[in-house]
Coordinates of C-alpha atoms in Angstrom, one line a residue:
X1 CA 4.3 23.3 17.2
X2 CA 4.9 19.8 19.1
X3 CA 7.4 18.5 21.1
X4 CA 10.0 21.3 19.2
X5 CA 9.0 20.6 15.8
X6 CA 6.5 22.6 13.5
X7 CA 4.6 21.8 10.5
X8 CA 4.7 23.7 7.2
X9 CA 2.6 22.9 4.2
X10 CA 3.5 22.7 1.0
X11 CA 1.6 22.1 -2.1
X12 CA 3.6 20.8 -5.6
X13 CA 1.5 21.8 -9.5
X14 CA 2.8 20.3 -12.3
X15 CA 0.9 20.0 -15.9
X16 CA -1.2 16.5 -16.5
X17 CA -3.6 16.3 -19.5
X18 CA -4.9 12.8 -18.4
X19 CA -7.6 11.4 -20.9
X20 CA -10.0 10.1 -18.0
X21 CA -10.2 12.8 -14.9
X22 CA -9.5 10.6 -12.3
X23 CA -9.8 13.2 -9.4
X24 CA -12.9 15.3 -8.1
X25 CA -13.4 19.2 -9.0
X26 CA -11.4 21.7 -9.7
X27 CA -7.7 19.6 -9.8
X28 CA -9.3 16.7 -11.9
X29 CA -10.3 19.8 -14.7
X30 CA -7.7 22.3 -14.7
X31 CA -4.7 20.6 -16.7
X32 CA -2.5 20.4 -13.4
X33 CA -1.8 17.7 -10.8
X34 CA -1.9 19.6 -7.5
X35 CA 0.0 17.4 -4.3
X36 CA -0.1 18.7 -0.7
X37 CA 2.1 17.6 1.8
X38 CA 3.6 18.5 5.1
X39 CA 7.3 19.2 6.2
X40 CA 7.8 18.4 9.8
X41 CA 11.2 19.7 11.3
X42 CA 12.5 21.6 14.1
X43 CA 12.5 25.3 13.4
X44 CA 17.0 24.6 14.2
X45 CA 17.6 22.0 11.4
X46 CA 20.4 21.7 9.9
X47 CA 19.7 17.8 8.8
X48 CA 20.6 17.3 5.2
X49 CA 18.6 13.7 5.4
X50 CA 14.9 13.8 4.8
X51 CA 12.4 10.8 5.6
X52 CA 9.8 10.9 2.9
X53 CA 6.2 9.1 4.0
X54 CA 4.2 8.3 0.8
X55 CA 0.9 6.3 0.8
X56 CA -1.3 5.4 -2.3
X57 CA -4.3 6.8 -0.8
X58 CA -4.0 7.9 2.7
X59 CA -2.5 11.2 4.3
X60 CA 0.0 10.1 7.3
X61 CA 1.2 13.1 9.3
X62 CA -1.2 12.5 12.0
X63 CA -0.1 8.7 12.4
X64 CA 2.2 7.6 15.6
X65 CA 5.1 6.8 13.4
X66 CA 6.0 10.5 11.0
X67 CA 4.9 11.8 14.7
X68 CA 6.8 9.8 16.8
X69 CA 10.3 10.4 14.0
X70 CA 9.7 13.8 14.1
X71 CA 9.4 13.9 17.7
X72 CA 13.1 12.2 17.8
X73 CA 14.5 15.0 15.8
X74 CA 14.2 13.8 12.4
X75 CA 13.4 15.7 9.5
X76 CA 9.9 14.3 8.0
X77 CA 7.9 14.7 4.9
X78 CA 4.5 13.4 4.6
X79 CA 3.5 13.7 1.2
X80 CA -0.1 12.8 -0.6
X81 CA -0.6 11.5 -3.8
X82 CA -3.0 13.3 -6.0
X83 CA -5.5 10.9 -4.6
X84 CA -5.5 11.8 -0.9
X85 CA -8.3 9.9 1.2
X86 CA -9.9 8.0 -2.1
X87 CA -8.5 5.2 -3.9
X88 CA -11.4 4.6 -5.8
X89 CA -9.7 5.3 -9.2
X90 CA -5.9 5.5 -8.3
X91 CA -3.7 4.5 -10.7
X92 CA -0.2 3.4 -9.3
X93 CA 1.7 4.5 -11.9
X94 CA 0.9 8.2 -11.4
X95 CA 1.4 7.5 -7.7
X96 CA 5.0 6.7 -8.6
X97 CA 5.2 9.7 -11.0
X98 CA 4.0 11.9 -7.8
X99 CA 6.4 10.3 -5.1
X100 CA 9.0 11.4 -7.4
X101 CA 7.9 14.8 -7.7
X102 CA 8.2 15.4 -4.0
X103 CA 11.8 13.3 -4.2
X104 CA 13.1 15.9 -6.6
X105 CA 11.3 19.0 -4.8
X106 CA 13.0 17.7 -1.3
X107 CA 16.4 17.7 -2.9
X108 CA 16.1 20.4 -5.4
X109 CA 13.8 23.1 -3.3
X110 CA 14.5 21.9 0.0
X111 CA 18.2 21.3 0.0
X112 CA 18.2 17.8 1.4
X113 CA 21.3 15.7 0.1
X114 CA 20.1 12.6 1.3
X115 CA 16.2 11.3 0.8
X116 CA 14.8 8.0 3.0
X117 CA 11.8 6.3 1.6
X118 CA 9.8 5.5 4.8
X119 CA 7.6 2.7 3.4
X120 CA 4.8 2.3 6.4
X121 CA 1.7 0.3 5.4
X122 CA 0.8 0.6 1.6
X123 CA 3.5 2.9 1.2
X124 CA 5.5 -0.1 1.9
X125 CA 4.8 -1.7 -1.5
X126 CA 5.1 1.9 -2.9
X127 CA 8.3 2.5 -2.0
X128 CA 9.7 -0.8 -3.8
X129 CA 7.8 -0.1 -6.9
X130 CA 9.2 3.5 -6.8
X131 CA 12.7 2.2 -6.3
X132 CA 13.1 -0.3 -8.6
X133 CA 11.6 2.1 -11.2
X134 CA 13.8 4.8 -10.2
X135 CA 16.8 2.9 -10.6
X136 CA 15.8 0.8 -13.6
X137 CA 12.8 2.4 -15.2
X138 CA 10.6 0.3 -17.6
X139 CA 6.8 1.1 -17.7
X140 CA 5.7 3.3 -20.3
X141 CA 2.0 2.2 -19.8
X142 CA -0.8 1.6 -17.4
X143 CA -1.7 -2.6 -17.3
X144 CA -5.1 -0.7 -19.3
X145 CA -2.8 0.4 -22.2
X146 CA -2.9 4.3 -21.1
X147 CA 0.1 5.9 -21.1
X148 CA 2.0 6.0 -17.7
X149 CA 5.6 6.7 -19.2
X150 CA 8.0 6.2 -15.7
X151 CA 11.2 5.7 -18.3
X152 CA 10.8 9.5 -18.9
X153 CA 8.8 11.0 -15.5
X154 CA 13.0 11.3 -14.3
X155 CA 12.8 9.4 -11.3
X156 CA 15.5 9.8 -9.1
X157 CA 16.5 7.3 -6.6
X158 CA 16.2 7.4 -3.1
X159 CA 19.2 7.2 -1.1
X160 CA 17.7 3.9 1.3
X161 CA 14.4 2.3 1.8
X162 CA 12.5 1.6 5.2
X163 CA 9.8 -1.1 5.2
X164 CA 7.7 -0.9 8.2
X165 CA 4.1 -2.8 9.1
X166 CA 4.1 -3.3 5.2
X167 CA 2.5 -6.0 3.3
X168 CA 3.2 -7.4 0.0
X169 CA 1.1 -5.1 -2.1
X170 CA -2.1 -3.6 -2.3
X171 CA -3.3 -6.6 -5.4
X172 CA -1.9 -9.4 -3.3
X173 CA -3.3 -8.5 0.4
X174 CA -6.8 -7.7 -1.2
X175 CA -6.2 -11.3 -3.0
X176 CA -5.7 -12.5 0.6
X177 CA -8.2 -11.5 1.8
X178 CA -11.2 -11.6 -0.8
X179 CA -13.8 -13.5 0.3
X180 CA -13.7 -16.6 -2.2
X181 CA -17.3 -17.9 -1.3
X182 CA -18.7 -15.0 -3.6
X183 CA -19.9 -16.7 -6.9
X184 CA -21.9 -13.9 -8.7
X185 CA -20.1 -10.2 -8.5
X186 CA -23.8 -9.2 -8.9
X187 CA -25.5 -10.9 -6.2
X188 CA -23.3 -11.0 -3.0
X189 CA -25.6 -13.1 -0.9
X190 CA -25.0 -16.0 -4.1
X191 CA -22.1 -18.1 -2.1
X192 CA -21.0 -21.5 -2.3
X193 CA -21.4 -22.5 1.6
X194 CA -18.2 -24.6 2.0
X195 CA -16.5 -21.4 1.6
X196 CA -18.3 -19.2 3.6
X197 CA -16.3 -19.3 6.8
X198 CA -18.2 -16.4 8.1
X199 CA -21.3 -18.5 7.7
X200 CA -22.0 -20.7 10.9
X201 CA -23.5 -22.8 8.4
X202 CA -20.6 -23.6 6.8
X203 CA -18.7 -27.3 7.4
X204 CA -15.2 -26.1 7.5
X205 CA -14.8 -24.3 11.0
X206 CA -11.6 -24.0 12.6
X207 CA -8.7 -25.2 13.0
X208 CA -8.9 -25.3 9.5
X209 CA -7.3 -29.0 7.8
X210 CA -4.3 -27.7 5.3
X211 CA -6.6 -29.1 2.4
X212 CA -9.4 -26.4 3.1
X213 CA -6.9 -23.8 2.9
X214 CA -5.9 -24.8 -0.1
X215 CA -8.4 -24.6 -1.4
X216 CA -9.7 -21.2 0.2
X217 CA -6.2 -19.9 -1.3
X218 CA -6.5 -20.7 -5.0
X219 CA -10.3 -20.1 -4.8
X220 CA -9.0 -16.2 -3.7
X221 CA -6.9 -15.8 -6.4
X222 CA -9.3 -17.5 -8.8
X223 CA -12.2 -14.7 -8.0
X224 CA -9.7 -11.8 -8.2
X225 CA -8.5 -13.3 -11.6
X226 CA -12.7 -13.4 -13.2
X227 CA -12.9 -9.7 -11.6
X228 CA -9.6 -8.7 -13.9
X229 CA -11.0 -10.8 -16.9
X230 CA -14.3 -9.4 -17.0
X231 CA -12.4 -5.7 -16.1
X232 CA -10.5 -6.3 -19.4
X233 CA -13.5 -7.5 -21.5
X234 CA -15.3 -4.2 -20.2
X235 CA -12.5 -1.9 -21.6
X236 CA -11.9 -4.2 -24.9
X237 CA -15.9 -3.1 -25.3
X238 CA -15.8 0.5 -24.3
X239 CA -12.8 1.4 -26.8
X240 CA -14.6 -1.1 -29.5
X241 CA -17.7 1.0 -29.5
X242 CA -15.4 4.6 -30.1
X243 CA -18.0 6.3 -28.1
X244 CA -17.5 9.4 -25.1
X245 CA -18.0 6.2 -22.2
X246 CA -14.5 4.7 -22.1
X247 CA -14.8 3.4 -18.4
X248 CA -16.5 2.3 -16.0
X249 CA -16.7 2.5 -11.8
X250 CA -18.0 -1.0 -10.2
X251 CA -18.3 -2.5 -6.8
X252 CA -16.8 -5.1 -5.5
X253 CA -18.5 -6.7 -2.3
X254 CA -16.8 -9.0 0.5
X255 CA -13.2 -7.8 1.1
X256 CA -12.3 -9.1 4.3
X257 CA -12.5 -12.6 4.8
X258 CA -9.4 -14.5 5.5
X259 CA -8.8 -18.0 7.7
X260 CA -6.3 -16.4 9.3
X261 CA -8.6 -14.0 11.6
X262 CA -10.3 -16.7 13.2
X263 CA -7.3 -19.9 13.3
X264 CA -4.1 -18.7 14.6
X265 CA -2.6 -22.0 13.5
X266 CA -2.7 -20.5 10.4
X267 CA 0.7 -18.9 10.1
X268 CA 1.4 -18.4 13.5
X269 CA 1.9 -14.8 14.6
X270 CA 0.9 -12.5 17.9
X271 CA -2.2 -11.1 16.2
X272 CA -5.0 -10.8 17.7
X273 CA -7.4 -14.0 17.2
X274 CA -10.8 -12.8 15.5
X275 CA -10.3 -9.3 14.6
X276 CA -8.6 -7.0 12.2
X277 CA -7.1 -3.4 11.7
X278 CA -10.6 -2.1 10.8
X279 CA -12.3 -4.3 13.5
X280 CA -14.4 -7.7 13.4
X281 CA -13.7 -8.4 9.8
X282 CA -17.3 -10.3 9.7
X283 CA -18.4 -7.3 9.6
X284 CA -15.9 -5.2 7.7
X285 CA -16.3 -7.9 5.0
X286 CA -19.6 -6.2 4.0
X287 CA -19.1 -2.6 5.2
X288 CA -18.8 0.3 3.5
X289 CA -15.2 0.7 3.8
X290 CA -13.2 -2.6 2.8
X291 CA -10.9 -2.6 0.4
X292 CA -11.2 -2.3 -2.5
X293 CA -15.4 -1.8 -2.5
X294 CA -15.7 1.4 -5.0
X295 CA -13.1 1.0 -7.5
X296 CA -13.1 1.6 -11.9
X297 CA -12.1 -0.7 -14.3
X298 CA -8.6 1.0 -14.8
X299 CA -8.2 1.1 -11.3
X300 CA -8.6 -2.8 -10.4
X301 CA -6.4 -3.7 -13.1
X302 CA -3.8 -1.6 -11.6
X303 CA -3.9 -1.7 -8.0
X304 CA -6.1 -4.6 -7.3
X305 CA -5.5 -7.1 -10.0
X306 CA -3.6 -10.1 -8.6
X307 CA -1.7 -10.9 -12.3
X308 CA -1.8 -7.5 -13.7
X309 CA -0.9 -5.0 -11.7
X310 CA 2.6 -3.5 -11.6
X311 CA 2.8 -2.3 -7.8
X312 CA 3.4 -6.1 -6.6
X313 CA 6.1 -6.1 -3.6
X314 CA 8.4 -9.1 -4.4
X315 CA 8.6 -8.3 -8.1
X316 CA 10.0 -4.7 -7.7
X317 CA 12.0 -6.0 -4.6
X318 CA 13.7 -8.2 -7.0
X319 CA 14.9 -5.0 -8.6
X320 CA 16.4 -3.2 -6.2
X321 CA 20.2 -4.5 -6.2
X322 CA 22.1 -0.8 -5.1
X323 CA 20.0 0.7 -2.4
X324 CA 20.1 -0.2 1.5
X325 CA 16.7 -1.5 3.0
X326 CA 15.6 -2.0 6.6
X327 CA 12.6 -3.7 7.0
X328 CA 11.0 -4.0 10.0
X329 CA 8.4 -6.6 11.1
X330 CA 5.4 -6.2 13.8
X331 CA 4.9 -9.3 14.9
X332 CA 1.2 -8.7 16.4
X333 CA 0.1 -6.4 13.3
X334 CA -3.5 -6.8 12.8
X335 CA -3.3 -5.7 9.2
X336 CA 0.0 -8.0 7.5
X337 CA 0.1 -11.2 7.8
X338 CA 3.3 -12.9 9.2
X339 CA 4.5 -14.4 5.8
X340 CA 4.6 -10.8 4.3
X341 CA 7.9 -9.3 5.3
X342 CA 9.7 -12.9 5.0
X343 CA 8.8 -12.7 1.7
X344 CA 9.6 -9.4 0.9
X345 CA 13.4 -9.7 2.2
X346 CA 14.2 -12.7 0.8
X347 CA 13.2 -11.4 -2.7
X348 CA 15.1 -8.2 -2.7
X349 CA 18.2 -8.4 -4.6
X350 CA 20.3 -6.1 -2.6
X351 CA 22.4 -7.0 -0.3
X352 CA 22.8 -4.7 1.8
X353 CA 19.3 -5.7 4.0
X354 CA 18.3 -5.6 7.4
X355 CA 15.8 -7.6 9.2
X356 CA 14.4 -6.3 13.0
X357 CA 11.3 -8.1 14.4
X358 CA 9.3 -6.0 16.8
X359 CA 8.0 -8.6 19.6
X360 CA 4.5 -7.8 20.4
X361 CA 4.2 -4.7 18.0
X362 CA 0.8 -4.0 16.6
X363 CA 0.2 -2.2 12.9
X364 CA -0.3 1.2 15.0
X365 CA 1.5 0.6 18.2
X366 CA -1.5 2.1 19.8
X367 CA -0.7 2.2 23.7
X368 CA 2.6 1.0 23.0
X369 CA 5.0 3.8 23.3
X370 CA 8.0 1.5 24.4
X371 CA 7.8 -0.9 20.8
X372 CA 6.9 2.4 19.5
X373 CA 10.2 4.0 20.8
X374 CA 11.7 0.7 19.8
X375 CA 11.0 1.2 16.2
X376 CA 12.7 4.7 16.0
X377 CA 15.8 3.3 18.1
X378 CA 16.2 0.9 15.0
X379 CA 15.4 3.2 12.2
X380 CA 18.4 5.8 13.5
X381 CA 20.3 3.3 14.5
X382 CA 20.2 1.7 10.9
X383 CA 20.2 5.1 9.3
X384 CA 23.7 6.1 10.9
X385 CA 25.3 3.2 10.2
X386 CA 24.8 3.7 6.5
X387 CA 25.6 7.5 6.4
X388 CA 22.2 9.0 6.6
X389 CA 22.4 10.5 9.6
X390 CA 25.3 12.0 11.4
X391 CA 27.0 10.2 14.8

């Protein structure tokens, strides 16, 4: 128990006959898609409103935010995908499919009448994707061609959306921040030295002229684009040659290099100069851990592919017209960039929005329990306005 509240876990099995086993042992062989999550509530509840935390990859009940919402009194549900701590062949599509799962078990098994999409992080750009689908469905297939039918998976919509510390999407933020002096996937250490910022070799230091970024931007997006074209050539092989090997896992080197870590004239924000959420990004750039490092061909095309994939947060924001959205922006988050939320709020198509900015708030709000306690104010605040809470 903490501060009043307990946790109870839950686990959700449902049949899945995928034709690639996308997860490890016994849940990636035995014909069923097995979630866990956590329920954190007071033992007293009588809430009918529950806050539902979803990341692609990531488990979130030990973060400062379910935590910190539970700690006010809220209801919370921190739910896992079937690909808890390992993106490395996650498929958004069945991350949508199992969001809604726990959607319909909060409301059918739990009793909630009212469900909040709490969209922290990646589960920012999750939550849109899940919303618009939910209220108009239209994919019936993965961007590989495998089927991923959302039309039938019976999403049901949530009743308002949260957006906090979130960034566009997983394919654009990795686009951001791919390091665009990489000229041979094969050979990382084969870079074109104008575009190695990391390099102290390289000419272009900062401030960096509005010409070099440019040009650092469309090289970005130009590497992520020959990573999906060769991705796609790889699986118009593999199903051209009919044989058992239909797919393939690859690394992708140098993930965190952006000219926005080292110039803060590049859009201006209270970030931190020279550092990142994971650190000194020189060095998370090559570590073990960046995004996107172990991924499959499936996978990049879609959650990492800039054109392809279906997860992209002003696209699906542009679909929501019924549902009521806070968003909320950090403005010293280490991990999204100032543009992000902008973008994200001017592109949702219903109009019943909220913007709050969060002066001084970092993507954790580590030893910052007053922005911290800020954030809640704003999220019941917003929520009883709308009916989702009572007075």
């Amino acid at each position: 128990m903490t501060a009043g509240w307990t946790r109870t876990p839950l686990i959700l099995s449902f049949p899945d006959n995928p034709k690639f086993t996308e997860t490890y042992g016994f849940a990636g062989n035995s014909g069923h898609v097995n979630l866990e999550g956590q329920l954190m509530r007071r033992p007293d509840s009588t809430s009918r409103t529950v806050y539902v935390f979803m990341h692609p990859t990531s488990v979130l009940h030990l973060l400062p935010m379910p935590v910190a919402l539970a700690d006010a009194g809220l209801d919370v549900l921190c739910a896992a995908s079937r690909y808890p701590r390992n993106d490395a062949a996650l498929i958004q599509e069945k991350v949508a499919i199992d969001l809604g799962k726990w959607i319909a078990h909060a409301r059918t098994e739990l009793g909630y009448e009212k469900v909040v999409l709490l969209g922290w992080s990646g589960g920012g750009s999750l939550s849109l994707f899940y919303q618009a689908q939910a209220e108009t469905p239209s994919i019936t297939h993965t961007p590989a061609g495998d089927p991923a039918n959302l039309i039938e998976a019976d999403l049901q919509p949530a009743d308002g959306v949260i957006f906090i510390a979130a960034h566009l999407s997983r394919a654009e933020t990795l686009t951001e921040w791919l390091d665009p002096s990489v000229t041979d996937e094969l050979d990382p250490d084969n870079r074109d030295p104008e575009l190695d910022i990391y390099s102290p070799d390289c000419p272009n230091q900062p401030p960096y002229s509005a010409e070099f970024v440019a040009r650092f931007r469309a090289a970005q997006v130009a590497r992520n684009r020959r990573i999906t074209a060769w991705a796609e050539g790889q699986l118009a092989r593999l199903k051209a040659a009919g044989g058992v090997e239909q797919e393939r896992a690859f690394v992708v080197h140098r993930t965190m290099c952006d000219v926005r870590w080292f110039d803060p004239t590049v859009d201006r924000s209270d970030r931190r100069v020279g550092w990142s959420y994971m650190g000194d990004p020189r060095a998370v750039n090559v570590g073990p851990v960046g995004l996107a490092r172990y991924t499959t061909l499936r996978s990049w095309l879609s959650q990492w592919s800039y054109d392809k994939s279906n997860a992209k947060g002003p696209l699906n924001a542009a679909k929501i017209h019924g549902t009521p959205v806070l968003l909320i922006e950090n403005t010293a988050d280490e991990a999204v960039p100032s543009t992000h939320n902008p973008a994200i709020f001017e592109a949702l198509a219903t109009p019943d929005k909220e913007y709050v900015r969060l002066e001084g708030a970092t993507h954790y709000y580590l030893g910052q329990p007053e922005l911290l306690a800020a954030c809640i104010d704003a999220v019941t605040g917003w929520s009883r306005r709308k009916g989702l809470l009572a007075p």
